[in-house]
Amino acid sequence: VKYSKSKASHIMGQAPSAELPIPNPAPPCVPHPVPLASRVTLGAGCYWGTDKFIVKDFQKRFPGSVKNASVGFMSPDPDAMKNPSYRQVCSGSTGHVEVLDLELTDPQAHYEELIRFFYMFHDPTTKNRQGNDMGSQYSSYIFTYDQEQSKVASRVTKELQDHISRGTLNSFESETVKTKIGDATVYYKAMQEHQDYLASNPNGYCNHYFRFRSWPKA
């Protein structure tokens, strides 16, 4: 079975607009001083692109940083429908978000870098929408597994908002970050044919692209 997203799709790697150059990038993140949970669950729109950009492109920067990964669904509501189907999630009626669920090999070294990278390839300023993909399933969402993850995610998100407010970053549709940060709930893995989708279908649908490639210096 083949599923199509928006009719306004583009081929993977073709950006609909130019990315923003960062003339004064920040230095690499300092490893977090206390332990962090290794599991990470992120919603950044269609999970095919989220998977490709993190599993492939993030690991070009940090080889071996992702121990394992799969795409699926998670709801902010712990009492949400159990075991939703892809069709049910796409209807917007279940409240689940399309997510990439992964395990980092060294979360103290790479979690903050990953949250920075997460903001580089999708638009966190559009609520329940990425490009022409619309619905709560396309929310920008960081699900956290411990207090330290929540602290790092909140700090990086505030840094992003500060950069947008100062005009350092202007490659997003609006000027207010709409990304939500909340406790992780139950994860439901998607159907097998949606796993590693763009690796198997290199010309498949993807509306993600780099808005910028380096985190700006504060």
CSV table of C-alpha atoms in Angstrom, one decimal:
chain,number,residue,atom,x,y,z
A,1,VAL,CA,0.0,0.0,0.0
A,2,LYS,CA,1.4,3.4,-0.9
A,3,TYR,CA,0.4,6.5,1.1
A,4,SER,CA,0.6,10.0,-0.2
A,5,LYS,CA,1.0,13.2,1.8
A,6,SER,CA,0.3,16.7,0.4
A,7,LYS,CA,0.1,17.2,-3.3
A,8,ALA,CA,2.7,20.0,-2.9
A,9,SER,CA,5.5,17.5,-2.1
A,10,HIS,CA,9.0,17.9,-3.3
A,11,ILE,CA,11.9,15.6,-3.9
A,12,MET,CA,14.1,14.9,-0.9
A,13,GLY,CA,16.9,17.4,-0.6
A,14,GLN,CA,15.3,20.1,-2.8
A,15,ALA,CA,14.7,23.1,-0.5
A,16,PRO,CA,11.7,25.3,-1.3
A,17,SER,CA,13.7,28.3,-0.1
A,18,ALA,CA,17.3,29.1,0.5
A,19,GLU,CA,18.8,28.3,3.9
A,20,LEU,CA,20.1,31.1,6.1
A,21,PRO,CA,23.9,31.3,6.4
A,22,ILE,CA,25.2,31.7,10.0
A,23,PRO,CA,28.4,33.8,9.9
A,24,ASN,CA,29.1,33.5,13.7
A,25,PRO,CA,28.2,30.0,14.8
A,26,ALA,CA,28.2,28.8,18.4
A,27,PRO,CA,30.9,26.4,19.6
A,28,PRO,CA,29.9,22.7,20.0
A,29,CYS,CA,27.8,21.9,23.1
A,30,VAL,CA,29.6,21.0,26.3
A,31,PRO,CA,28.7,17.5,27.5
A,32,HIS,CA,25.9,17.7,30.0
A,33,PRO,CA,27.3,17.4,33.5
A,34,VAL,CA,24.7,15.0,34.9
A,35,PRO,CA,23.1,11.8,33.4
A,36,LEU,CA,20.3,12.2,30.9
A,37,ALA,CA,17.8,9.6,29.7
A,38,SER,CA,19.0,7.9,26.5
A,39,ARG,CA,15.6,7.6,24.9
A,40,VAL,CA,14.3,10.6,22.8
A,41,THR,CA,11.0,11.1,21.0
A,42,LEU,CA,10.6,14.0,18.6
A,43,GLY,CA,7.7,15.3,16.4
A,44,ALA,CA,8.7,17.5,13.5
A,45,GLY,CA,6.0,17.0,10.9
A,46,CYS,CA,5.9,13.9,8.6
A,47,TYR,CA,7.9,11.3,10.3
A,48,TRP,CA,9.6,10.1,7.1
A,49,GLY,CA,11.6,13.3,6.9
A,50,THR,CA,12.3,13.4,10.7
A,51,ASP,CA,13.7,9.9,10.4
A,52,LYS,CA,15.9,10.8,7.4
A,53,PHE,CA,17.3,14.0,8.8
A,54,ILE,CA,18.2,12.6,12.2
A,55,VAL,CA,19.2,9.0,11.4
A,56,LYS,CA,21.2,10.0,8.3
A,57,ASP,CA,22.1,13.7,8.5
A,58,PHE,CA,22.6,14.1,12.3
A,59,GLN,CA,24.8,11.0,12.3
A,60,LYS,CA,27.0,12.5,9.5
A,61,ARG,CA,27.9,15.1,12.2
A,62,PHE,CA,28.0,12.6,15.1
A,63,PRO,CA,28.7,9.1,13.7
A,64,GLY,CA,27.3,6.3,15.8
A,65,SER,CA,25.3,8.7,18.0
A,66,VAL,CA,21.9,6.9,17.3
A,67,LYS,CA,21.8,3.4,18.7
A,68,ASN,CA,18.4,2.6,17.2
A,69,ALA,CA,15.4,4.4,15.8
A,70,SER,CA,11.8,3.9,14.5
A,71,VAL,CA,8.9,6.0,13.5
A,72,GLY,CA,5.5,5.9,15.1
A,73,PHE,CA,3.0,7.8,17.2
A,74,MET,CA,2.8,9.4,20.6
A,75,SER,CA,0.1,11.5,22.2
A,76,PRO,CA,0.6,14.2,24.9
A,77,ASP,CA,-2.5,12.7,26.6
A,78,PRO,CA,-1.7,9.5,28.6
A,79,ASP,CA,-5.3,8.5,28.2
A,80,ALA,CA,-5.4,8.8,24.4
A,81,MET,CA,-6.7,6.0,22.2
A,82,LYS,CA,-4.6,2.9,22.4
A,83,ASN,CA,-2.9,1.3,19.4
A,84,PRO,CA,-4.1,3.9,16.8
A,85,SER,CA,-3.8,3.1,13.2
A,86,TYR,CA,-2.0,5.3,10.7
A,87,ARG,CA,-5.4,6.2,9.2
A,88,GLN,CA,-6.8,7.1,12.6
A,89,VAL,CA,-3.8,9.3,13.4
A,90,CYS,CA,-4.0,11.1,10.0
A,91,SER,CA,-7.7,11.9,10.7
A,92,GLY,CA,-6.5,14.2,13.5
A,93,SER,CA,-9.1,12.6,15.9
A,94,THR,CA,-6.7,10.7,18.2
A,95,GLY,CA,-4.4,13.5,19.2
A,96,HIS,CA,-1.3,11.5,18.4
A,97,VAL,CA,1.8,13.1,16.9
A,98,GLU,CA,3.9,11.5,14.2
A,99,VAL,CA,7.3,11.0,15.9
A,100,LEU,CA,10.8,9.5,15.6
A,101,ASP,CA,11.6,7.4,18.6
A,102,LEU,CA,15.3,6.8,19.2
A,103,GLU,CA,18.0,5.9,21.6
A,104,LEU,CA,21.2,7.9,21.9
A,105,THR,CA,24.5,6.1,22.5
A,106,ASP,CA,25.8,9.0,24.6
A,107,PRO,CA,23.0,11.3,25.6
A,108,GLN,CA,25.2,13.5,27.7
A,109,ALA,CA,27.3,14.4,24.7
A,110,HIS,CA,24.6,14.4,22.0
A,111,TYR,CA,21.2,15.3,23.5
A,112,GLU,CA,21.6,19.1,23.4
A,113,GLU,CA,23.2,18.8,19.9
A,114,LEU,CA,20.2,16.8,18.8
A,115,ILE,CA,17.7,19.4,20.0
A,116,ARG,CA,19.6,22.1,18.2
A,117,PHE,CA,19.6,20.0,15.0
A,118,PHE,CA,15.9,19.3,15.4
A,119,TYR,CA,15.2,23.0,15.0
A,120,MET,CA,17.4,23.3,11.9
A,121,PHE,CA,15.3,21.1,9.5
A,122,HIS,CA,11.7,21.9,10.3
A,123,ASP,CA,9.6,25.0,11.1
A,124,PRO,CA,8.8,25.2,14.9
A,125,THR,CA,6.8,28.4,14.4
A,126,THR,CA,3.8,26.9,12.6
A,127,LYS,CA,1.3,25.3,15.0
A,128,ASN,CA,0.1,21.8,13.9
A,129,ARG,CA,1.5,22.3,10.5
A,130,GLN,CA,4.6,21.7,8.4
A,131,GLY,CA,4.3,23.3,5.0
A,132,ASN,CA,1.2,22.0,3.4
A,133,ASP,CA,0.9,19.1,5.9
A,134,MET,CA,-1.8,20.3,8.4
A,135,GLY,CA,-3.2,18.7,11.5
A,136,SER,CA,-2.3,18.0,15.1
A,137,GLN,CA,-0.3,14.9,14.0
A,138,TYR,CA,2.3,17.3,12.5
A,139,SER,CA,2.9,19.2,15.7
A,140,SER,CA,6.4,20.3,16.6
A,141,TYR,CA,6.9,18.4,19.9
A,142,ILE,CA,9.7,17.3,22.2
A,143,PHE,CA,8.6,14.4,24.5
A,144,THR,CA,10.9,14.1,27.5
A,145,TYR,CA,11.9,11.2,29.7
A,146,ASP,CA,13.4,13.0,32.7
A,147,GLN,CA,13.8,16.4,34.3
A,148,GLU,CA,17.2,16.9,32.8
A,149,GLN,CA,16.0,16.4,29.2
A,150,SER,CA,13.2,18.9,29.9
A,151,LYS,CA,15.6,21.5,31.2
A,152,VAL,CA,17.9,21.2,28.2
A,153,ALA,CA,15.0,21.2,25.7
A,154,SER,CA,13.5,24.3,27.4
A,155,ARG,CA,16.8,26.1,27.4
A,156,VAL,CA,17.6,25.4,23.7
A,157,THR,CA,14.0,26.4,22.7
A,158,LYS,CA,14.4,29.7,24.6
A,159,GLU,CA,17.7,30.3,22.8
A,160,LEU,CA,15.9,29.7,19.5
A,161,GLN,CA,13.2,32.2,20.4
A,162,ASP,CA,15.8,34.7,21.4
A,163,HIS,CA,17.6,34.3,18.1
A,164,ILE,CA,14.3,34.8,16.2
A,165,SER,CA,13.4,37.8,18.3
A,166,ARG,CA,16.8,39.4,17.7
A,167,GLY,CA,16.6,38.7,14.0
A,168,THR,CA,19.6,36.3,14.0
A,169,LEU,CA,17.3,33.7,12.5
A,170,ASN,CA,14.6,34.7,10.1
A,171,SER,CA,14.2,31.5,8.0
A,172,PHE,CA,10.9,30.5,9.7
A,173,GLU,CA,7.3,31.4,8.7
A,174,SER,CA,6.5,33.4,11.9
A,175,GLU,CA,8.3,34.9,14.9
A,176,THR,CA,7.0,32.8,17.8
A,177,VAL,CA,8.2,29.2,18.5
A,178,LYS,CA,5.2,26.9,18.9
A,179,THR,CA,7.1,23.8,19.8
A,180,LYS,CA,5.6,22.0,22.8
A,181,ILE,CA,7.7,20.2,25.5
A,182,GLY,CA,6.0,17.5,27.6
A,183,ASP,CA,6.3,14.2,29.3
A,184,ALA,CA,6.6,11.1,27.1
A,185,THR,CA,3.6,8.7,27.1
A,186,VAL,CA,3.1,5.4,25.3
A,187,TYR,CA,4.8,5.0,22.0
A,188,TYR,CA,3.2,3.0,19.2
A,189,LYS,CA,5.5,1.9,16.4
A,190,ALA,CA,4.2,2.5,12.9
A,191,MET,CA,3.7,-0.1,10.2
A,192,GLN,CA,6.9,-1.7,8.9
A,193,GLU,CA,6.6,-0.2,5.4
A,194,HIS,CA,6.9,3.3,7.0
A,195,GLN,CA,10.2,2.4,8.7
A,196,ASP,CA,13.3,3.8,7.0
A,197,TYR,CA,10.9,5.0,4.3
A,198,LEU,CA,13.2,7.5,2.5
A,199,ALA,CA,16.2,5.2,2.7
A,200,SER,CA,14.1,2.7,0.6
A,201,ASN,CA,12.4,5.4,-1.5
A,202,PRO,CA,15.1,8.1,-2.1
A,203,ASN,CA,12.7,10.2,-4.3
A,204,GLY,CA,9.8,9.8,-1.8
A,205,TYR,CA,7.9,12.6,-0.2
A,206,CYS,CA,9.7,14.9,2.2
A,207,ASN,CA,8.9,18.5,3.1
A,208,HIS,CA,11.8,19.0,5.4
A,209,TYR,CA,14.9,21.0,4.5
A,210,PHE,CA,17.7,22.8,6.3
A,211,ARG,CA,16.6,26.3,7.4
A,212,PHE,CA,20.1,26.8,8.8
A,213,ARG,CA,23.0,24.4,9.5
A,214,SER,CA,24.9,26.0,12.4
A,215,TRP,CA,23.6,27.1,15.7
A,216,PRO,CA,24.1,30.9,16.1
A,217,LYS,CA,26.3,32.2,18.8
A,218,ALA,CA,24.5,33.9,21.7
